[in-house]
Short mmCIF file of C-alpha atoms and ligand atoms in Angstrom, two decimals:
data_model
loop_
_atom_site.label_atom_id
_atom_site.label_comp_id
_atom_site.label_asym_id
_atom_site.label_seq_id
_atom_site.Cartn_x
_atom_site.Cartn_y
_atom_site.Cartn_z
CA MET P 1 9.18 44.52 -35.58
CA GLY P 2 7.36 44.72 -32.24
CA THR P 3 4.42 43.42 -30.08
CA MET P 4 2.66 44.15 -33.80
CA GLY P 5 3.49 41.62 -36.16
CA ASN P 6 3.57 37.64 -35.46
CA ASN P 7 7.33 37.20 -33.53
CA LYS P 8 6.36 33.22 -32.43
CA ILE P 9 9.39 31.11 -33.53
CA ALA P 10 8.69 26.97 -33.61
CA ILE P 11 11.90 25.07 -32.72
CA LEU P 12 12.33 21.65 -34.73
CA LEU P 13 15.29 20.15 -33.30
CA SER P 14 17.00 16.36 -32.79
CA GLY P 15 19.51 16.78 -29.74
CA ARG P 16 21.77 18.54 -27.65
CA GLY P 17 20.47 21.23 -28.74
CA SER P 18 23.22 24.45 -27.54
CA ASN P 19 21.20 26.66 -30.53
CA PHE P 20 17.88 26.23 -29.58
CA VAL P 21 19.68 27.38 -26.22
CA ALA P 22 21.45 30.01 -27.43
CA ILE P 23 18.04 31.48 -29.52
CA TYR P 24 16.67 31.37 -25.94
CA ASP P 25 18.55 33.25 -23.86
CA ALA P 26 18.78 35.82 -26.72
CA ILE P 27 15.01 36.35 -26.88
CA ARG P 28 15.65 36.59 -21.95
CA ARG P 29 18.50 38.59 -22.65
CA GLY P 30 16.00 40.90 -24.21
CA LYS P 31 18.24 40.75 -27.61
CA LEU P 32 15.27 39.18 -29.83
CA ASP P 33 11.52 39.99 -29.62
CA ALA P 34 10.34 36.44 -29.78
CA GLU P 35 8.21 34.57 -28.56
CA ILE P 36 9.22 30.70 -28.58
CA CYS P 37 5.73 29.13 -29.21
CA CYS P 38 6.83 25.32 -29.34
CA VAL P 39 9.63 23.19 -29.10
CA ILE P 40 9.80 20.02 -31.31
CA SER P 41 12.57 17.13 -30.96
CA ASN P 42 12.21 13.72 -33.11
CA LEU P 43 14.01 11.78 -30.09
CA ALA P 44 12.44 11.31 -26.87
CA ASP P 45 16.24 11.65 -25.67
CA ALA P 46 17.04 14.79 -26.59
CA THR P 47 18.82 17.39 -24.74
CA GLY P 48 17.21 20.40 -25.98
CA LEU P 49 13.68 19.18 -25.41
CA ARG P 50 14.79 18.05 -21.72
CA LEU P 51 15.93 21.55 -21.38
CA ALA P 52 12.41 23.10 -23.37
CA GLN P 53 10.10 21.13 -20.85
CA GLU P 54 12.30 22.38 -17.92
CA TRP P 55 11.76 25.73 -18.92
CA GLY P 56 8.04 25.57 -19.19
CA LEU P 57 7.90 25.44 -23.08
CA PRO P 58 5.56 23.98 -24.89
CA ALA P 59 7.39 21.35 -26.18
CA LEU P 60 6.49 17.61 -27.44
CA CYS P 61 8.63 14.60 -28.75
CA ILE P 62 7.25 13.55 -32.18
CA PRO P 63 8.78 10.33 -33.39
CA SER P 64 10.60 9.66 -36.53
CA LYS P 65 11.61 6.30 -36.11
CA GLY P 66 10.05 3.76 -38.79
CA MET P 67 7.19 6.61 -39.67
CA ASP P 68 7.08 7.36 -44.14
CA ARG P 69 8.57 10.34 -44.18
CA ALA P 70 5.43 12.65 -45.48
CA GLU P 71 3.40 10.95 -42.84
CA TYR P 72 5.45 12.19 -40.32
CA ASP P 73 5.81 15.65 -42.42
CA ARG P 74 1.66 15.97 -41.45
CA ARG P 75 1.57 14.84 -37.90
CA LEU P 76 4.51 17.70 -36.98
CA VAL P 77 2.90 19.97 -39.40
CA GLU P 78 -0.56 19.23 -37.08
CA ALA P 79 1.32 20.80 -34.71
CA LEU P 80 2.73 23.36 -35.09
CA LYS P 81 -0.63 24.68 -37.05
CA PRO P 82 -2.44 25.94 -33.87
CA HIS P 83 0.62 27.98 -33.00
CA ALA P 84 0.55 30.03 -35.94
CA PRO P 85 4.77 30.68 -35.89
CA ALA P 86 5.68 33.22 -37.89
CA LEU P 87 9.08 31.30 -38.29
CA VAL P 88 10.11 27.80 -38.29
CA CYS P 89 14.02 26.99 -36.92
CA LEU P 90 15.37 23.49 -37.18
CA ALA P 91 18.61 23.72 -34.43
CA GLY P 92 20.15 20.27 -35.08
CA PHE P 93 17.30 18.74 -36.27
CA MET P 94 18.20 15.57 -37.95
CA ARG P 95 15.97 15.14 -40.74
CA ILE P 96 15.33 16.13 -44.33
CA LEU P 97 12.17 18.09 -45.09
CA SER P 98 9.69 16.87 -47.38
CA PRO P 99 7.57 19.27 -49.49
CA VAL P 100 4.19 18.46 -47.27
CA PHE P 101 5.95 20.34 -44.65
CA ILE P 102 8.03 23.53 -46.91
CA ALA P 103 3.89 23.46 -48.16
CA ALA P 104 2.90 24.49 -45.45
CA PHE P 105 5.25 26.81 -44.31
CA PRO P 106 6.47 28.12 -48.01
CA SER P 107 9.32 30.51 -47.45
CA ARG P 108 8.96 30.40 -43.18
CA VAL P 109 11.78 27.68 -42.28
CA LEU P 110 15.25 28.76 -41.26
CA ASN P 111 17.82 25.63 -40.56
CA ILE P 112 21.73 26.60 -39.77
CA HIS P 113 24.59 24.46 -41.49
CA PRO P 114 28.20 24.78 -39.83
CA ALA P 115 30.42 24.83 -42.99
CA LEU P 116 29.32 27.69 -45.69
CA LEU P 117 26.80 26.85 -47.81
CA PRO P 118 27.29 25.54 -50.94
CA SER P 119 30.25 23.90 -49.93
CA PHE P 120 30.27 21.20 -47.65
CA PRO P 121 26.77 20.26 -47.28
CA GLY P 122 24.94 16.74 -45.02
CA LEU P 123 26.31 15.54 -41.94
CA HIS P 124 30.27 16.33 -40.63
CA ALA P 125 30.12 19.27 -42.31
CA GLN P 126 33.17 21.03 -40.41
CA ARG P 127 35.21 17.17 -40.83
CA GLN P 128 34.50 17.94 -44.77
CA ALA P 129 36.04 21.18 -44.08
CA LEU P 130 38.87 20.05 -42.70
CA ASP P 131 39.23 17.18 -45.44
CA HIS P 132 39.31 19.97 -48.30
CA GLY P 133 41.76 22.06 -46.29
CA VAL P 134 40.09 24.87 -46.93
CA LYS P 135 41.69 27.59 -45.04
CA ILE P 136 38.15 29.62 -44.40
CA SER P 137 34.89 28.07 -43.17
CA GLY P 138 32.56 29.19 -41.04
CA CYS P 139 28.68 29.19 -40.90
CA THR P 140 24.97 29.72 -42.42
CA VAL P 141 21.70 30.46 -41.40
CA HIS P 142 19.34 29.80 -44.86
CA PHE P 143 15.76 29.98 -45.86
CA ALA P 144 15.46 25.37 -46.20
CA ASP P 145 13.65 23.51 -48.71
CA GLU P 146 13.39 19.91 -50.12
CA GLY P 147 16.85 19.51 -50.53
CA MET P 148 19.70 19.14 -47.37
CA ASP P 149 20.71 21.88 -46.77
CA THR P 150 19.77 24.18 -49.48
CA GLY P 151 17.85 26.87 -49.75
CA PRO P 152 19.03 31.06 -50.43
CA ILE P 153 20.77 31.71 -47.42
CA VAL P 154 20.24 34.98 -44.73
CA MET P 155 23.15 35.33 -43.19
CA GLN P 156 27.07 33.78 -43.05
CA ARG P 157 30.03 33.77 -40.88
CA ALA P 158 33.75 33.33 -41.91
CA VAL P 159 35.18 31.33 -39.23
CA PRO P 160 39.80 30.46 -39.70
CA VAL P 161 40.14 26.52 -40.31
CA LEU P 162 44.15 26.90 -37.87
CA GLU P 163 46.75 24.72 -38.29
CA GLY P 164 46.56 21.77 -36.09
CA ASP P 165 42.48 22.00 -35.93
CA ASP P 166 41.37 18.56 -35.51
CA GLU P 167 37.00 18.58 -35.84
CA ASN P 168 36.59 19.32 -32.02
CA ALA P 169 38.21 22.27 -31.45
CA LEU P 170 36.71 23.61 -35.12
CA SER P 171 33.45 22.47 -34.94
CA ALA P 172 33.88 24.58 -31.85
CA ARG P 173 34.97 27.13 -32.55
CA ILE P 174 31.72 27.41 -35.96
CA LEU P 175 29.73 27.04 -33.51
CA GLU P 176 30.43 29.75 -31.39
CA GLN P 177 29.21 31.87 -34.18
CA GLU P 178 26.67 29.65 -34.49
CA HIS P 179 25.32 30.61 -31.44
CA ASP P 180 25.99 34.50 -32.39
CA VAL P 181 24.42 34.70 -35.80
CA TYR P 182 21.08 32.36 -35.62
CA TRP P 183 19.07 35.08 -33.20
CA ARG P 184 20.27 37.53 -35.32
CA ALA P 185 19.21 36.03 -38.54
CA ILE P 186 15.76 35.48 -37.14
CA ALA P 187 14.90 39.08 -35.28
CA HIS P 188 16.07 39.89 -39.38
CA THR P 189 13.63 37.53 -41.22
CA LEU P 190 10.87 38.80 -38.84
CA ALA P 191 11.09 41.96 -39.75
CA LYS P 192 11.47 41.36 -42.78
CA ILE P 193 8.28 38.84 -42.40
CA SER P 194 6.59 41.00 -40.06
CA ALA P 195 7.49 44.41 -43.44
CA LYS P 196 6.15 42.80 -45.68
CA ASN P 197 3.27 42.38 -43.58
CA ALA P 198 2.91 46.00 -43.49
CA GLU P 199 2.53 46.04 -47.88
CA ASN P 200 -0.62 44.21 -46.81
C1 GRF J 1 24.85 22.09 -35.73
O1 GRF J 1 26.48 22.69 -35.75
C2 GRF J 1 24.26 22.53 -36.79
O2 GRF J 1 24.68 23.79 -37.66
C3 GRF J 1 23.80 21.97 -37.08
O3 GRF J 1 23.32 20.68 -35.98
C4 GRF J 1 24.34 20.94 -34.86
C5 GRF J 1 23.08 21.43 -34.25
O4 GRF J 1 23.79 21.84 -32.61
N1 GRF J 1 22.33 22.01 -38.22
P1 GRF J 1 23.21 21.87 -31.65
O5 GRF J 1 22.04 20.80 -31.43
O6 GRF J 1 22.83 23.04 -31.46
O7 GRF J 1 24.05 21.62 -30.03
#
C-alpha cells in the first residue's frame, strides 16, 4: 500500500463506537495506513459520533427513524460519495443495508460481528453462543451484503468460552479481539484493492 492508492475509509456506527476508536488508534499509531474520511451515525446520541466530532473528523448524523430503508440508504450513499471512500466500515451500525447501498459500494463494505460466522448472526451473538454451550466463539470481519451478517469472510479470531462466563465476560473477551482484528482486516483489504487497481 502507500500514498498512491486511495486509503480513505468511511465509518458507519450507531452507538458506543469502540471499534471505531480502535481503528482511529491504529491509524494514529501508524499501524494502519488509512484516513477516516467520514463518520456517519444513524442515531444523534451515539458516543462514537460525539468522539468523531471531538477529534475533528468529518462526522454527521443521518437520522434513520421512520425512514424508508431504500430512501435512507440513498441518503447515506449521497453523503458518502463525495468522500470517495475506498472502503465503508460498519462498526456497530445497527441496520441492514439495502441493495441500493451495496450496489453503490460493491465489495467495498466491511462489517464486524461478535461471533464466528456463519454461527450466530443477528443480535446478541454472544448470548446465542452461551445458550448453545459452544466452547469456542470469536469474531468475524466480512464483506457485507444485503443479508444479516452474511457475505464473504475476510478474517476471524477464535475466543474461548470459559467456565462461568456470562454475556458480559464473553463479550468483553471477544471485543478485545475485535479491536485488534478489524484494523488488520481493513489493512489487508485496502492492500488487495490497491493491488487490483494497479493491475488495471
Ligand atoms: C461490536 O460487538 C460489533 O461486533 C457489533 O456491534 C458491536 C459494536 O460495538 N457489530 P462498538 O460500538 O464498536 O463498541
